[in-house]
Short mmCIF file of C-alpha atoms and ligand atoms in Angstrom, two decimals:
data_model
loop_
_atom_site.label_atom_id
_atom_site.label_comp_id
_atom_site.label_asym_id
_atom_site.label_seq_id
_atom_site.Cartn_x
_atom_site.Cartn_y
_atom_site.Cartn_z
CA MET C 1 91.47 137.33 142.70
CA GLY C 2 89.81 138.51 139.59
CA ILE C 3 89.86 136.18 136.64
CA GLU C 4 87.40 134.02 134.77
CA VAL C 5 88.53 130.85 132.99
CA ARG C 6 85.95 129.54 130.54
CA VAL C 7 86.41 126.09 129.02
CA LEU C 8 85.19 126.14 125.41
CA GLY C 9 86.56 122.72 124.48
CA GLY C 10 88.68 119.97 126.01
CA GLY C 11 86.57 119.80 129.18
CA GLY C 12 86.42 116.11 130.11
CA GLU C 13 87.74 115.15 126.66
CA VAL C 14 90.97 115.00 124.68
CA GLY C 15 90.59 117.18 121.61
CA ARG C 16 89.33 120.61 120.41
CA THR C 17 91.02 122.52 123.22
CA GLY C 18 89.79 126.06 123.80
CA VAL C 19 90.19 128.12 126.98
CA PHE C 20 89.08 131.74 127.35
CA LEU C 21 90.90 133.66 130.08
CA ARG C 22 89.49 137.06 131.04
CA ASP C 23 90.49 139.52 133.71
CA SER C 24 87.31 140.48 135.59
CA SER C 25 88.13 144.17 135.16
CA ARG C 26 88.25 143.86 131.36
CA SER C 27 85.73 143.12 128.65
CA LYS C 28 88.38 141.42 126.50
CA GLY C 29 90.26 138.25 127.26
CA LEU C 30 92.82 135.89 125.77
CA LEU C 31 91.89 132.76 123.86
CA LEU C 32 94.32 129.96 124.71
CA ASP C 33 94.25 127.44 121.84
CA TYR C 34 91.28 126.81 119.58
CA GLY C 35 91.46 123.31 118.13
CA VAL C 36 89.27 120.75 116.45
CA GLY C 37 88.15 117.31 117.56
CA PHE C 38 86.76 114.61 115.30
CA ASP C 39 83.55 112.62 115.66
CA ASP C 40 83.18 108.88 114.94
CA TYR C 41 82.81 109.62 111.23
CA GLY C 42 85.95 111.76 111.09
CA ARG C 43 84.00 115.01 110.86
CA PRO C 44 85.62 117.97 112.63
CA LEU C 45 84.07 119.27 115.88
CA PHE C 46 84.69 122.84 117.00
CA PRO C 47 84.92 124.25 120.53
CA GLU C 48 82.17 126.55 121.81
CA HIS C 49 81.97 130.00 120.34
CA VAL C 50 83.58 133.16 121.65
CA ARG C 51 82.82 136.57 120.10
CA PRO C 52 85.75 137.88 118.03
CA ASN C 53 85.19 141.32 119.59
CA ASP C 54 85.90 139.84 123.04
CA LEU C 55 89.42 138.78 122.04
CA ALA C 56 92.48 140.69 123.19
CA GLY C 57 94.37 138.03 121.24
CA ILE C 58 94.93 134.32 120.72
CA VAL C 59 97.82 132.17 121.94
CA ILE C 60 98.49 128.84 120.25
CA SER C 61 100.43 126.36 122.38
CA HIS C 62 101.46 124.00 119.58
CA ALA C 63 100.70 122.80 116.08
CA HIS C 64 98.48 119.77 116.71
CA LEU C 65 95.04 120.18 115.16
CA ASP C 66 93.29 119.74 118.50
CA HIS C 67 94.96 123.02 119.55
CA VAL C 68 95.12 125.11 116.38
CA GLY C 69 92.63 123.61 113.90
CA ALA C 70 89.69 125.93 114.63
CA ALA C 71 91.64 129.17 115.14
CA PRO C 72 91.57 130.40 111.50
CA SER C 73 87.75 130.69 111.71
CA PHE C 74 88.20 134.03 113.52
CA TYR C 75 89.88 135.51 110.48
CA VAL C 76 86.77 135.46 108.29
CA SER C 77 85.62 138.77 109.74
CA THR C 78 88.38 140.00 112.09
CA LYS C 79 92.14 139.92 112.54
CA PRO C 80 92.98 139.19 116.18
CA ARG C 81 96.67 138.96 116.91
CA VAL C 82 97.97 135.45 117.50
CA VAL C 83 101.01 134.71 119.65
CA THR C 84 102.95 131.52 118.98
CA THR C 85 106.31 130.08 117.89
CA LYS C 86 107.66 129.79 114.35
CA PRO C 87 107.58 125.95 114.21
CA THR C 88 103.95 126.04 115.36
CA ILE C 89 103.02 128.30 112.44
CA GLU C 90 104.90 126.14 109.93
CA VAL C 91 103.76 122.71 111.15
CA GLY C 92 100.24 123.99 111.90
CA SER C 93 99.87 125.30 108.36
CA ILE C 94 100.79 121.92 106.86
CA LEU C 95 98.33 120.07 109.11
CA ILE C 96 95.50 122.57 108.55
CA LYS C 97 95.93 122.51 104.75
CA ASP C 98 95.84 118.72 104.88
CA MET C 99 92.64 118.82 106.97
CA LEU C 100 91.05 121.29 104.54
CA LYS C 101 91.77 118.91 101.66
CA ILE C 102 89.80 116.17 103.39
CA SER C 103 87.13 118.02 105.39
CA SER C 104 86.65 121.49 103.85
CA TYR C 105 82.90 120.79 103.54
CA TYR C 106 82.55 120.92 107.34
CA ILE C 107 84.92 123.83 107.96
CA ASP C 108 83.87 127.47 107.90
CA TYR C 109 87.21 128.88 106.76
CA THR C 110 89.57 128.40 103.82
CA GLU C 111 93.30 128.66 103.17
CA GLU C 112 92.80 132.41 102.80
CA GLU C 113 91.84 132.75 106.48
CA LEU C 114 94.75 130.51 107.47
CA ASN C 115 97.10 132.87 105.63
CA GLU C 116 95.40 135.84 107.28
CA MET C 117 95.99 134.22 110.67
CA ASN C 118 99.66 133.57 109.90
CA ASN C 119 100.04 137.20 108.79
CA SER C 120 98.53 138.34 112.10
CA SER C 121 101.01 136.38 114.18
CA ILE C 122 103.45 137.70 116.74
CA VAL C 123 106.25 135.14 116.71
CA LEU C 124 107.99 134.50 120.01
CA ASP C 125 110.97 132.34 120.91
CA TYR C 126 111.05 130.54 124.25
CA GLY C 127 111.76 133.19 126.84
CA GLY C 128 110.10 135.85 124.71
CA GLU C 129 107.35 138.14 126.04
CA VAL C 130 104.74 140.42 124.56
CA ASP C 131 101.84 142.57 125.84
CA LEU C 132 98.36 142.45 124.30
CA ASP C 133 95.82 144.84 125.83
CA ASP C 134 97.70 144.76 129.16
CA TYR C 135 97.86 140.97 129.21
CA ASN C 136 101.53 140.03 129.48
CA ILE C 137 102.29 136.82 127.58
CA ALA C 138 105.48 134.75 127.78
CA LEU C 139 106.36 131.34 126.36
CA SER C 140 108.70 128.55 127.46
CA ASN C 141 109.39 125.03 126.18
CA ALA C 142 106.59 122.51 126.84
CA GLY C 143 108.62 119.47 125.73
CA HIS C 144 105.75 118.01 123.67
CA ILE C 145 106.57 118.57 119.97
CA ILE C 146 108.75 121.04 118.09
CA GLY C 147 107.82 124.62 119.07
CA SER C 148 105.33 123.53 121.75
CA ALA C 149 105.02 126.15 124.46
CA LEU C 150 103.90 126.65 128.02
CA THR C 151 102.08 129.99 128.13
CA TYR C 152 102.40 132.43 131.06
CA VAL C 153 99.88 135.20 131.32
CA GLY C 154 100.13 138.13 133.67
CA THR C 155 96.63 139.61 133.69
CA PRO C 156 95.99 143.38 133.86
CA SER C 157 95.12 143.09 137.57
CA GLY C 158 98.22 141.06 138.33
CA GLU C 159 97.08 137.43 138.44
CA ARG C 160 99.64 134.98 137.12
CA VAL C 161 98.27 132.10 135.05
CA LEU C 162 100.08 129.19 133.42
CA PHE C 163 98.41 127.38 130.51
CA THR C 164 100.34 124.20 129.71
CA GLY C 165 98.86 123.08 126.40
CA ASP C 166 100.25 119.56 125.97
CA LEU C 167 103.48 118.92 127.82
CA ASN C 168 106.15 116.32 128.39
CA THR C 169 108.55 116.24 131.30
CA VAL C 170 111.14 113.75 130.05
CA ASN C 171 113.96 114.33 127.60
CA THR C 172 113.49 112.56 124.29
CA TYR C 173 115.89 112.21 121.35
CA THR C 174 114.40 115.23 119.59
CA ILE C 175 112.78 117.44 122.24
CA SER C 176 114.01 118.59 125.67
CA ALA C 177 111.78 118.21 128.70
CA ALA C 178 109.41 121.05 129.60
CA GLU C 179 111.03 124.01 131.34
CA PRO C 180 108.66 125.61 133.83
CA TRP C 181 108.81 129.41 133.77
CA PRO C 182 110.92 130.79 136.60
CA GLY C 183 108.77 132.82 138.94
CA GLU C 184 105.46 132.44 140.70
CA VAL C 185 102.12 131.30 139.38
CA ASP C 186 98.65 131.58 140.99
CA VAL C 187 96.61 129.40 138.64
CA ILE C 188 97.54 126.53 136.34
CA VAL C 189 95.34 125.30 133.50
CA ILE C 190 96.91 121.89 132.86
CA GLU C 191 96.40 119.03 130.43
CA SER C 192 95.54 115.67 132.01
CA THR C 193 95.69 113.17 129.13
CA TYR C 194 97.66 110.68 131.24
CA GLY C 195 96.74 112.12 134.62
CA GLY C 196 95.93 108.65 135.92
CA VAL C 197 98.91 106.63 134.70
CA GLU C 198 102.68 106.52 134.89
CA HIS C 199 104.65 105.88 131.73
CA PRO C 200 107.35 103.22 131.97
CA ASP C 201 110.93 104.47 132.26
CA ARG C 202 111.66 106.19 128.95
CA HIS C 203 115.25 105.05 128.70
CA ARG C 204 114.29 101.41 129.17
CA VAL C 205 111.55 101.66 126.53
CA GLU C 206 114.00 103.17 124.04
CA LYS C 207 116.50 100.40 124.73
CA SER C 208 113.95 97.62 124.18
CA LEU C 209 112.73 99.22 120.97
CA VAL C 210 116.26 99.47 119.59
CA GLU C 211 116.91 95.82 120.55
CA ALA C 212 113.70 94.69 118.83
CA VAL C 213 114.66 96.53 115.65
CA GLU C 214 118.18 95.12 115.74
CA ALA C 215 116.97 91.54 116.23
CA THR C 216 114.55 91.77 113.30
CA VAL C 217 117.02 93.37 110.91
CA ASP C 218 119.75 90.88 111.90
CA GLY C 219 117.28 88.12 111.11
CA GLY C 220 116.85 89.47 107.58
CA GLY C 221 113.49 91.08 108.27
CA VAL C 222 111.93 94.46 107.72
CA VAL C 223 110.53 96.56 110.57
CA LEU C 224 107.50 98.70 109.85
CA ILE C 225 106.99 101.53 112.33
CA PRO C 226 103.70 103.31 111.68
CA ALA C 227 104.11 106.72 113.33
CA PHE C 228 102.41 110.11 113.53
CA SER C 229 104.00 112.44 110.99
CA VAL C 230 104.59 115.20 113.55
CA GLY C 231 106.97 114.35 116.34
CA ARG C 232 106.87 110.59 116.65
CA SER C 233 108.34 109.91 113.17
CA GLN C 234 111.24 112.30 113.77
CA GLU C 235 111.75 110.86 117.26
CA VAL C 236 111.93 107.25 116.08
CA LEU C 237 114.11 108.22 113.13
CA THR C 238 116.59 110.03 115.37
CA MET C 239 116.63 107.18 117.88
CA ILE C 240 117.29 104.44 115.34
CA ALA C 241 119.72 106.46 113.22
CA SER C 242 121.83 107.39 116.23
CA GLU C 243 121.79 103.95 117.87
CA MET C 244 122.03 101.92 114.63
CA PRO C 245 123.46 104.15 111.89
CA TYR C 246 124.30 101.04 109.82
CA VAL C 247 120.63 100.07 109.34
CA ASN C 248 118.65 101.10 106.23
CA ILE C 249 116.00 103.57 107.32
CA TYR C 250 113.21 104.75 105.04
CA LEU C 251 110.92 107.68 105.73
CA ASP C 252 107.53 107.89 104.03
CA GLY C 253 104.28 109.86 104.33
CA MET C 254 103.75 113.42 105.50
CA SER C 255 106.64 113.12 107.97
CA ARG C 256 108.96 113.85 105.03
CA GLU C 257 107.59 117.40 104.75
CA ILE C 258 107.38 117.85 108.53
CA SER C 259 111.01 116.73 108.85
CA ARG C 260 112.05 119.62 106.60
CA VAL C 261 110.32 121.98 109.04
CA TYR C 262 112.24 120.30 111.87
CA LEU C 263 115.47 120.89 109.96
CA ARG C 264 114.68 124.56 109.27
CA ASN C 265 113.86 125.07 112.97
CA SER C 266 116.53 122.82 114.41
CA LYS C 267 117.39 125.28 117.19
CA TYR C 268 114.16 124.09 118.86
CA LEU C 269 115.52 120.53 119.00
CA ARG C 270 117.38 119.05 121.92
CA ASN C 271 120.31 118.09 119.72
CA PRO C 272 120.12 119.69 116.26
CA ASP C 273 123.18 117.79 114.99
CA LEU C 274 121.73 114.42 115.94
CA PHE C 275 118.57 115.12 113.95
CA ARG C 276 120.48 116.55 110.99
CA LYS C 277 122.67 113.44 110.82
CA ALA C 278 119.63 111.15 111.19
CA LEU C 279 117.93 112.83 108.25
CA GLU C 280 121.13 112.50 106.19
CA VAL C 281 121.29 108.77 106.93
CA ALA C 282 117.61 108.18 106.14
CA HIS C 283 116.35 107.36 102.66
CA ILE C 284 113.37 109.49 101.71
CA VAL C 285 110.75 107.51 99.79
CA ARG C 286 110.02 109.76 96.80
CA ASP C 287 107.37 107.94 94.80
CA TRP C 288 105.66 104.64 94.08
CA SER C 289 108.66 103.13 92.35
CA ASP C 290 110.66 103.73 95.56
CA ARG C 291 107.77 102.46 97.67
CA ARG C 292 107.63 99.17 95.81
CA ARG C 293 111.33 98.58 96.37
CA VAL C 294 112.11 99.57 99.94
CA PHE C 295 110.81 96.49 101.72
CA ARG C 296 112.85 94.09 99.61
CA GLU C 297 115.91 94.25 101.87
CA PRO C 298 116.31 94.29 105.67
CA GLY C 299 115.68 97.69 107.18
CA VAL C 300 113.26 99.98 108.96
CA ILE C 301 110.33 101.83 107.38
CA ILE C 302 108.91 104.77 109.32
CA SER C 303 105.64 105.91 107.83
CA SER C 304 102.30 107.53 108.60
CA ALA C 305 99.64 106.88 109.62
CA GLY C 306 100.44 106.23 113.26
CA MET C 307 97.18 104.38 113.96
CA LEU C 308 97.16 102.67 110.54
CA LYS C 309 94.09 104.66 109.53
CA GLY C 310 95.57 105.13 106.04
CA GLY C 311 98.74 106.44 104.43
CA PRO C 312 101.63 104.41 103.02
CA ALA C 313 101.94 102.48 106.32
CA LEU C 314 98.89 100.43 105.28
CA TYR C 315 100.49 99.53 101.96
CA TYR C 316 103.65 98.39 103.72
CA LEU C 317 101.63 96.47 106.28
CA LYS C 318 99.94 94.44 103.55
CA LYS C 319 103.33 93.63 102.02
CA LEU C 320 105.13 92.76 105.28
CA ALA C 321 102.52 91.28 107.60
CA GLY C 322 102.60 87.76 106.17
CA GLU C 323 106.23 86.92 107.02
CA LEU C 324 107.47 85.81 110.43
CA LYS C 325 110.88 87.45 109.99
CA ASN C 326 109.35 90.94 109.79
CA ALA C 327 108.06 93.13 112.63
CA VAL C 328 105.38 95.75 113.02
CA ILE C 329 106.12 98.16 115.85
CA LEU C 330 103.46 100.59 116.96
CA VAL C 331 104.77 103.57 118.92
CA SER C 332 101.79 105.86 119.19
CA TYR C 333 98.55 106.11 121.11
CA GLN C 334 95.95 103.85 119.43
CA SER C 335 92.37 105.04 119.83
CA ASN C 336 89.75 102.34 120.45
CA ASP C 337 88.22 102.65 116.99
CA SER C 338 91.57 102.56 115.13
CA PRO C 339 92.96 99.73 112.97
CA GLY C 340 96.12 99.97 115.08
CA HIS C 341 94.10 99.09 118.17
CA GLU C 342 92.38 96.22 116.35
CA ILE C 343 95.67 94.81 115.17
CA LEU C 344 97.09 94.80 118.71
CA GLU C 345 93.95 93.17 120.10
CA THR C 346 93.27 90.59 117.37
CA GLY C 347 96.46 90.31 115.35
CA GLY C 348 94.83 91.58 112.17
CA ILE C 349 92.49 94.01 110.41
CA ALA C 350 89.30 92.13 109.52
CA ASP C 351 87.93 94.67 106.98
CA LEU C 352 91.13 94.55 104.94
CA GLY C 353 91.66 90.80 105.31
CA ILE C 354 95.04 91.39 106.96
CA SER C 355 96.34 88.82 109.39
CA VAL C 356 99.74 89.57 110.90
CA LYS C 357 102.29 86.75 111.14
CA ALA C 358 105.15 89.19 111.67
CA LYS C 359 106.14 90.12 115.22
CA LEU C 360 103.71 92.69 116.61
CA MET C 361 104.81 95.11 119.31
CA TRP C 362 103.79 98.35 120.99
CA PHE C 363 106.12 100.72 122.80
CA ASP C 364 105.10 103.65 124.98
CA LEU C 365 106.90 106.63 123.45
CA SER C 366 104.35 109.13 124.65
CA SER C 367 104.89 112.84 124.14
CA HIS C 368 102.66 113.60 127.14
CA ALA C 369 103.72 113.65 130.78
CA GLY C 370 102.36 110.92 133.02
CA ARG C 371 100.76 111.48 136.43
CA ARG C 372 104.00 112.24 138.27
CA GLY C 373 105.25 114.66 135.62
CA LEU C 374 101.99 116.61 135.68
CA LEU C 375 101.99 116.70 139.46
CA ASN C 376 105.57 117.99 139.43
CA ILE C 377 104.46 121.02 137.39
CA ALA C 378 101.98 121.89 140.15
CA LEU C 379 104.59 121.21 142.86
CA HIS C 380 107.02 123.52 141.05
CA TYR C 381 104.74 126.44 141.97
CA LYS C 382 104.10 125.35 145.53
CA GLY C 383 103.83 128.41 147.71
CA SER C 384 102.16 130.73 145.23
CA LEU C 385 99.78 128.25 143.57
CA LYS C 386 96.11 128.64 144.57
CA ALA C 387 94.14 126.75 141.93
CA VAL C 388 94.56 124.13 139.23
CA ILE C 389 92.07 123.70 136.38
CA LEU C 390 92.17 120.35 134.59
CA VAL C 391 91.50 120.13 130.84
CA HIS C 392 92.45 117.85 127.91
CA GLY C 393 91.71 114.54 129.64
CA ASP C 394 88.79 112.18 130.13
CA ASN C 395 86.97 112.25 133.44
CA GLU C 396 88.82 109.25 134.84
CA SER C 397 92.25 110.79 134.15
CA ARG C 398 91.14 114.13 135.56
CA ASP C 399 89.75 112.54 138.72
CA LYS C 400 92.98 110.65 139.36
CA LEU C 401 95.15 113.68 138.77
CA ALA C 402 92.85 115.81 140.96
CA LYS C 403 93.29 113.27 143.75
CA SER C 404 97.10 113.33 143.41
CA ILE C 405 97.17 117.13 143.49
CA ASN C 406 94.78 117.26 146.47
CA GLU C 407 97.00 114.88 148.42
CA ALA C 408 100.24 116.68 147.62
CA LEU C 409 98.88 120.25 147.83
CA PRO C 410 95.85 120.25 150.14
CA ASP C 411 95.55 124.07 150.09
CA VAL C 412 95.26 124.21 146.32
CA LYS C 413 91.75 124.09 144.82
CA VAL C 414 91.33 121.72 141.86
CA TYR C 415 88.61 122.25 139.24
CA ALA C 416 87.48 120.00 136.39
CA PRO C 417 84.99 122.07 134.37
CA MET C 418 83.09 120.66 131.40
CA ASN C 419 82.71 122.48 128.08
CA GLY C 420 80.72 125.68 128.50
CA GLU C 421 81.49 125.91 132.23
CA HIS C 422 83.72 128.52 133.77
CA VAL C 423 85.72 128.99 136.93
CA SER C 424 85.80 132.42 138.58
CA LEU C 425 88.75 133.02 140.88
ZN1 ZN Q 501 99.53 117.83 121.19
ZN1 ZN Q 502 96.36 117.86 122.47
#
């Protein structure tokens, strides 16, 4: 074989993904994602550098900042072509502008470079293909968030590589499960966020969440669901609106703007009508006078931030936490340093003097595949598959997934490179 896969970011970590794929016969290669991570102080961290002149192009798998947030930095001096989907451009732009507002001091590009990047994009639908310097690129649905894509690359010397970005293999209310590209693949570069765990049965989780909401609202309480503004908010909204259309639902935070992108790009949703109806049923919180009113009657408030690091969700929490009849339902990953994690562990947020008397719950509505789902992607290419490279996961998750793949596919080589390392195949 003749390819080199260099991990620039996301090696042994979740965040700032960057993978450089080069055909050994060529000087130029493809950059697959170029995202930011954040340090303990919230300062952005970039992946390792790659020379703009070495780029045949960039492919962005989806709009999360850990996959797209560093990409505009190439547009200060050059204009590489970027291949992605329309929702990724639209959602990514909102998230990047928001990050620039907060962290521009640490970032070497401005909105101008973001616009330059968007103007350099080649927009593909799922199933679409394009050639850049003899690299053939095709996208299919990754099942993770709106517009998220699995990327297939046929290299100039004929190697077939799949880069998964983040993926999910179960159907959710808003997004259909990942659809592996038909055909053969030699090498997979796969995320491994939950490579060591199985998620509980999705359908059962959804049912318990709906029951918890119903019980609280029937008891005259308000349910606060802090949720990420991209994906999780729209998912929870669609779930509750379709299962309980009679309940008052309020949507607050950046998810309001993101939901408009969802609506504009509804063909990327599993059931566009379901989402459209959910958004019609929901009350959009417009301003502070709305915000001060919405928790006065039984209902559900869906608001950012998902880990309670800020946003209107914190305001609502302060108002609702003290009463037994209310409920706070967390539905997102809670990092160890987050207030959301603290509240689940201790029942309060010490710094803010919040002690929660309301019911406190967490439901696993992950948008990432668990161990079995990830393994199934590898099994899908049994026969042609020769190597799997694990990224976007901590070392424990990568080790466990590596073990599962080794057991199921003993002839396939599994690699877990760190940042700055490369695999030559
Ligand atoms: Zn993601
Ligand atoms: Zn990610």
